[in-house]
mmCIF file of C-alpha atoms in Angstrom:
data_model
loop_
_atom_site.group_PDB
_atom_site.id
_atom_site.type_symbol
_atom_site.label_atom_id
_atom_site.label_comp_id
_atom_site.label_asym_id
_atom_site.label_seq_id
_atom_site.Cartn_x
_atom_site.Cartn_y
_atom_site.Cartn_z
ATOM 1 C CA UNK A 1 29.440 6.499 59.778
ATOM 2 C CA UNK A 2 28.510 8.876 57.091
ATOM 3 C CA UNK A 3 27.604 12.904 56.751
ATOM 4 C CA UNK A 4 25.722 14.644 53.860
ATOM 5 C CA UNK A 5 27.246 17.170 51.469
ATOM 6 C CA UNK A 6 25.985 20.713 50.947
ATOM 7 C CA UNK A 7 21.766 21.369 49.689
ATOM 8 C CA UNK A 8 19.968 24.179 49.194
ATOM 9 C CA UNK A 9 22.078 27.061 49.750
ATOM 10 C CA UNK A 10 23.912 24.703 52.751
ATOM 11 C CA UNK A 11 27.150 24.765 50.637
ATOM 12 C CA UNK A 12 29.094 24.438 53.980
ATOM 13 C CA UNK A 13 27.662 20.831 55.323
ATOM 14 C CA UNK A 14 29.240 20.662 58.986
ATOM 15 C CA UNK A 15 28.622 16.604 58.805
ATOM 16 C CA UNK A 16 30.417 16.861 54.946
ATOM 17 C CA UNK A 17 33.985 18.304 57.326
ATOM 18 C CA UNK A 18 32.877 15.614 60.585
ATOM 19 C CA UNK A 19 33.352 12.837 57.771
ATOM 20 C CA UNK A 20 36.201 14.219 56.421
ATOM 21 C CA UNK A 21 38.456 14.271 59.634
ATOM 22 C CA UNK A 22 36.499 11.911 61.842
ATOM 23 C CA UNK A 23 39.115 9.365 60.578
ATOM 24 C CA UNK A 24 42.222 11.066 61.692
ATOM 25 C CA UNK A 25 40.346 12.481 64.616
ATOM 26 C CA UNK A 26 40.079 9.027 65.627
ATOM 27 C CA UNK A 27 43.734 8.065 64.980
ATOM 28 C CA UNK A 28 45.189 11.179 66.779
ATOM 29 C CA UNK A 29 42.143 10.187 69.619
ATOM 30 C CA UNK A 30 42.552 6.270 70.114
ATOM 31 C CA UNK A 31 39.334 4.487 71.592
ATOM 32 C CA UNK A 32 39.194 2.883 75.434
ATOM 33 C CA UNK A 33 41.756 0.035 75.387
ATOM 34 C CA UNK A 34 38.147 -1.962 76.223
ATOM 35 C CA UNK A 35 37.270 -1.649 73.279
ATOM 36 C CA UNK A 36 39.899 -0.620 70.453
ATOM 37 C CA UNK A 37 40.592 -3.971 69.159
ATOM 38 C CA UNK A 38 36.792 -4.494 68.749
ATOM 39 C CA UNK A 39 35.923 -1.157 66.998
ATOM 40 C CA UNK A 40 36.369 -1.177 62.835
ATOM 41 C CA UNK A 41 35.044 2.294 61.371
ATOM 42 C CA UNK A 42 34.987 1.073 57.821
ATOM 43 C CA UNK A 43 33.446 4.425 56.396
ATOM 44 C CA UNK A 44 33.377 7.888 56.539
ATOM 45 C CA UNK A 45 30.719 8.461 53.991
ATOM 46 C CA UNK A 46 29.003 11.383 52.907
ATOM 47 C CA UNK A 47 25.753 10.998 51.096
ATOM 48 C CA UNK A 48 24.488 13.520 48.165
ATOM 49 C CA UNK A 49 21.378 15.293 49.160
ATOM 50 C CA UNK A 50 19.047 13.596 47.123
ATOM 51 C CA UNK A 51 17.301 10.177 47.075
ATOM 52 C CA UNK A 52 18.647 8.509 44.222
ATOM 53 C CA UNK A 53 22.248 9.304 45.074
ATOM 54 C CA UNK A 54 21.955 8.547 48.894
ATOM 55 C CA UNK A 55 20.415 5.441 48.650
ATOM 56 C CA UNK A 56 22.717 4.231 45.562
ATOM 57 C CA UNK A 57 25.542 5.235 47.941
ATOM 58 C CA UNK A 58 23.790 3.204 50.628
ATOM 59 C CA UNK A 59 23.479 -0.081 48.885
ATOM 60 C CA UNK A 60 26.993 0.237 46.937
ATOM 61 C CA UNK A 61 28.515 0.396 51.041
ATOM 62 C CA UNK A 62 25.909 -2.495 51.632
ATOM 63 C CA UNK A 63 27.577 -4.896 48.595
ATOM 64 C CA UNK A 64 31.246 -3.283 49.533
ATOM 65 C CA UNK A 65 30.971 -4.284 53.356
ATOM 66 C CA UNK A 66 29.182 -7.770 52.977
ATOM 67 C CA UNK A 67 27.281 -8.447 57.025
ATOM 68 C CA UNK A 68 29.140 -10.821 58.465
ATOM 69 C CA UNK A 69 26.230 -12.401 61.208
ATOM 70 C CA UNK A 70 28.840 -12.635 63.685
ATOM 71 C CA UNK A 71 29.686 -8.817 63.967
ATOM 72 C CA UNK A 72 27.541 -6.054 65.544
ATOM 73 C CA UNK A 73 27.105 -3.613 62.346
ATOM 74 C CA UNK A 74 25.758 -0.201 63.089
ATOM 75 C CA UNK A 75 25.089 2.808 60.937
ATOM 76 C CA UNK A 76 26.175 5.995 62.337
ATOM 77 C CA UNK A 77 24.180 8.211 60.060
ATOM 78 C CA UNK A 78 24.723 12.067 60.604
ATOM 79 C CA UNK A 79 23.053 15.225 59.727
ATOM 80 C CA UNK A 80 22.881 19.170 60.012
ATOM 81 C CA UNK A 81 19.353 20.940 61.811
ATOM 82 C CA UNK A 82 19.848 24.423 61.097
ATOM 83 C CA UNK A 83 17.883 25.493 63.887
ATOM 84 C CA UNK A 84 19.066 22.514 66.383
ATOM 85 C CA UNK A 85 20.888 23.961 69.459
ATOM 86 C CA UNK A 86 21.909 20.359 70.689
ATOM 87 C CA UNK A 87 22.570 16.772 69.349
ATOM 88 C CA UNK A 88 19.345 15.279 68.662
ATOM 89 C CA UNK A 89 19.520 11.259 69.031
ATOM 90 C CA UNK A 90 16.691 10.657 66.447
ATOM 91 C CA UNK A 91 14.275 7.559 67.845
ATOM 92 C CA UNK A 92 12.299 6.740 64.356
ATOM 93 C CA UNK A 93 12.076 7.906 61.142
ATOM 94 C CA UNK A 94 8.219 8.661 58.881
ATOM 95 C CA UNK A 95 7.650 6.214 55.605
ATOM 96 C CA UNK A 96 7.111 9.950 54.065
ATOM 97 C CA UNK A 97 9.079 12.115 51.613
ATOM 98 C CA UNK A 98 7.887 15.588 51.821
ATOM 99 C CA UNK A 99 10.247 17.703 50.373
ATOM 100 C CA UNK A 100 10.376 21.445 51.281
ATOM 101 C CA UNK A 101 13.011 22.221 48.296
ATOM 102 C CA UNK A 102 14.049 19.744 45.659
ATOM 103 C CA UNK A 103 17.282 17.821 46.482
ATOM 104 C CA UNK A 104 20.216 17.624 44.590
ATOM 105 C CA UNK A 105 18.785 15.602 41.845
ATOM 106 C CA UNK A 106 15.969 17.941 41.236
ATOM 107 C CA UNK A 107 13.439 15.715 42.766
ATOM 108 C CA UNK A 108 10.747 17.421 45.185
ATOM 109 C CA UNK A 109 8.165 14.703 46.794
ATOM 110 C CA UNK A 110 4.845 15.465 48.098
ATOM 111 C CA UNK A 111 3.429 13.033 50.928
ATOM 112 C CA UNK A 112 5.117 10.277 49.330
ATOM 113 C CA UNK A 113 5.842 7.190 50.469
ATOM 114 C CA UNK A 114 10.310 6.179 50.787
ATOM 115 C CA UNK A 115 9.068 2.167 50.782
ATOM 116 C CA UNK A 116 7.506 1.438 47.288
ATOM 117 C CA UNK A 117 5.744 -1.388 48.862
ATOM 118 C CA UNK A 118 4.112 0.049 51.543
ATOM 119 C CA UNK A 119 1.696 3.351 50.749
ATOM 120 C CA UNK A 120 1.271 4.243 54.411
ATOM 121 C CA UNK A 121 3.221 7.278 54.954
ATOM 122 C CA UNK A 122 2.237 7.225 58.527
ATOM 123 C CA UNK A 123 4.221 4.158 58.923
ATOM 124 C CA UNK A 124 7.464 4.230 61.462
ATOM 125 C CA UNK A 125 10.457 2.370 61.880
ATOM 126 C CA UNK A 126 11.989 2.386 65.206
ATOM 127 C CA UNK A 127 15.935 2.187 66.004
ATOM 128 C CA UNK A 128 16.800 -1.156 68.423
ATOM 129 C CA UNK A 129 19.463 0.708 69.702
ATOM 130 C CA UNK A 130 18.979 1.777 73.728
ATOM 131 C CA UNK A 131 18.783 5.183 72.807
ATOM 132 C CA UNK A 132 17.603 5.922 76.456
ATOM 133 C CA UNK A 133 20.772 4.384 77.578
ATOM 134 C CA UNK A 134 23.224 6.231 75.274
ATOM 135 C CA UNK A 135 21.528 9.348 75.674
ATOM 136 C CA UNK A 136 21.692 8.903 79.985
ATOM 137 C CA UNK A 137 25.759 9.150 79.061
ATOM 138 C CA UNK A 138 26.815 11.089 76.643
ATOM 139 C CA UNK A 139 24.304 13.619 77.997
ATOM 140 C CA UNK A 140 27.036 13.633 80.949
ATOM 141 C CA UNK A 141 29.303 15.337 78.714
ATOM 142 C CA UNK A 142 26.911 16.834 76.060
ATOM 143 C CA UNK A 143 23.977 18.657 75.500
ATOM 144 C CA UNK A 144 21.684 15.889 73.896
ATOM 145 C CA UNK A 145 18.581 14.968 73.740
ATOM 146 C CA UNK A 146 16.343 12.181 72.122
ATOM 147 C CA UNK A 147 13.934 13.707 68.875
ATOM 148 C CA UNK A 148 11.109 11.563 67.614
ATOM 149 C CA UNK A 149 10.484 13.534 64.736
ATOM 150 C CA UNK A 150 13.634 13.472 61.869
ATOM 151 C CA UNK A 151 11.970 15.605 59.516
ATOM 152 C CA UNK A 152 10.384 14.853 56.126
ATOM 153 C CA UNK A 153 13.638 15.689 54.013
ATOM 154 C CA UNK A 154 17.069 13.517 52.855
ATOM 155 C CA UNK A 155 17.941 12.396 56.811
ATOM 156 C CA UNK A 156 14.745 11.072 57.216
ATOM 157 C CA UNK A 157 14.482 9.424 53.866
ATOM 158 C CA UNK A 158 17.654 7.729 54.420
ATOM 159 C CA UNK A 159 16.865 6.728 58.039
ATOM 160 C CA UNK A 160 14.006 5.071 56.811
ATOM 161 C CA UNK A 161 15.717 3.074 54.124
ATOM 162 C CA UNK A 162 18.654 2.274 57.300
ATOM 163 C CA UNK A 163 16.345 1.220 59.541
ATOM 164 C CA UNK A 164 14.120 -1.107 56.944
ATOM 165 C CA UNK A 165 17.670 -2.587 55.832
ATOM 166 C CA UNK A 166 18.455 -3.263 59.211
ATOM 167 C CA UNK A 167 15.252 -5.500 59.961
ATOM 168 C CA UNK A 168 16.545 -7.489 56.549
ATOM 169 C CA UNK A 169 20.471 -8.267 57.879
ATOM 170 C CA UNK A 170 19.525 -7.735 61.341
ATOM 171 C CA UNK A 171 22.210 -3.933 61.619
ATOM 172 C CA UNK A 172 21.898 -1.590 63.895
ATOM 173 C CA UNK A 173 21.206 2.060 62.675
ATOM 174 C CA UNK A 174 20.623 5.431 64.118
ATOM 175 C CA UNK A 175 20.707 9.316 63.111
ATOM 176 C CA UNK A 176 21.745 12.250 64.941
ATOM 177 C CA UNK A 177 21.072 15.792 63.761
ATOM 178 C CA UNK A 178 23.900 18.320 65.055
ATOM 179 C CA UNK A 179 23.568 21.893 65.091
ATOM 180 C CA UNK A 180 25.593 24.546 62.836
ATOM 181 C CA UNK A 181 29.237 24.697 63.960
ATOM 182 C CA UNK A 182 28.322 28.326 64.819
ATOM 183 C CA UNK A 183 25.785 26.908 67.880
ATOM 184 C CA UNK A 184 28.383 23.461 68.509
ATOM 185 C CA UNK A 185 31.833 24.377 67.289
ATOM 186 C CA UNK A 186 33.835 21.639 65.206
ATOM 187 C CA UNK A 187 36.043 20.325 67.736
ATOM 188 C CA UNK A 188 33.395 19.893 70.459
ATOM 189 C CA UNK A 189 31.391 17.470 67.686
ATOM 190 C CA UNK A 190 33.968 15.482 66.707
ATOM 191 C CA UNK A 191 34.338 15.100 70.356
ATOM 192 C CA UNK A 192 31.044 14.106 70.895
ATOM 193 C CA UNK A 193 31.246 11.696 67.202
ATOM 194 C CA UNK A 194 33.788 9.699 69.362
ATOM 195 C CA UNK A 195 31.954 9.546 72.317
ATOM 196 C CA UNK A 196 28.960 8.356 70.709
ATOM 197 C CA UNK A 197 31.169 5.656 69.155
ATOM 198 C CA UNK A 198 32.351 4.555 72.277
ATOM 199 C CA UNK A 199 29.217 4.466 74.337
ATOM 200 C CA UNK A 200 27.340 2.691 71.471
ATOM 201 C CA UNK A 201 30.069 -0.014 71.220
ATOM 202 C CA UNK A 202 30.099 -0.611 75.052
ATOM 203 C CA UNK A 203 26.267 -0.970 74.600
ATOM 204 C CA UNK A 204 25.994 -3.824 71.908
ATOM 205 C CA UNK A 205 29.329 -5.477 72.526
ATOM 206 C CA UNK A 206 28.948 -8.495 74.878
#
């Protein structure tokens, strides 16, 4: 699972303090007995704001975790929409980096392409996770909804780079933008972190 730390005037990331006490959160809050002994949250990471640091973060967790085929790996990416006033279960994420303020490194893309080998920034990669299904129940509890557009910014460009990994070493990924903790208060998303956690395990898990 992983956040982002603070950009462009965000010094304050709410998915920087989710990371930081999802861990104990989930100590404190133990899983379903279903499905405790089959649930490993190896990380709590959270991801500089800018390309070069994100995705050097991204493959160093890659080489530290080696895919075992046998397990069901999913990324649990996270990040803040300042104007969001739900959790939005991101679908796909844009081969484009169009940066509306440089990121933490300084570096401010124009219509470029995240995949070096592939110049269509129209191009789309999809999550295989039933999104439909996992939004039918935690939208029991809270106010969700699926978004097919993640932006053009650092949760995008790392989506992308999740979801193209994932069609290498056949992981699961998906991203989910969560409000400010002014419109979603703390509590009530690391509430919601769990349940997301729980309903995505009792999706995959035969």
């Amino acid at each position: 699972m992983s956040g982002f730390g603070p950009f462009n005037g965000v010094d304050d990331n709410p998915t920087s303090r989710l990371m930081e006490e999802l861990e104990d959160y989930l100590k404190k809050n133990a899983l379903p007995d279903s499905i405790s002994g089959r649930v490993d949250v190896r990380s709590c990471t959270i991801y500089e704001v800018s390309a070069v640091g994100a995705l050097t973060q991204f493959s160093e967790l890659l080489q530290l975790y080696k895919i075992d085929p046998n397990e069901e790996v999913v990324f649990i990416h996270f990040g803040v929409h300042g104007k969001a006033d739900c959790f939005n279960l991101e679908k796909q994420a844009f081969n484009e980096a169009n940066f509306s303020c440089p990121d933490e490194q300084g570096w401010t893309p124009q219509s470029h392409p995240i995949h070096p080998r592939n110049p269509d920034i129209t191009h789309i990669l999809t999550t295989t996770l039933p999104l439909e299904d996992i939004l039918e129940d935690v939208g029991k509890k809270y106010p969700a909804k699926i978004s097919f557009d993640a932006g053009r910014f650092l949760c995008n460009y790392l989506y992308y780079q999740s979801l193209h990994m994932s069609q290498i070493n056949g992981t699961k990924s998906v991203f989910i933008h969560v409000p400010p903790f002014q419109v979603i208060d703390q509590p009530t998303q690391l509430a919601f972190a769990r349940e997301l956690l729980i309903t995505i395990a009792s999706k995959i898990l035969k």
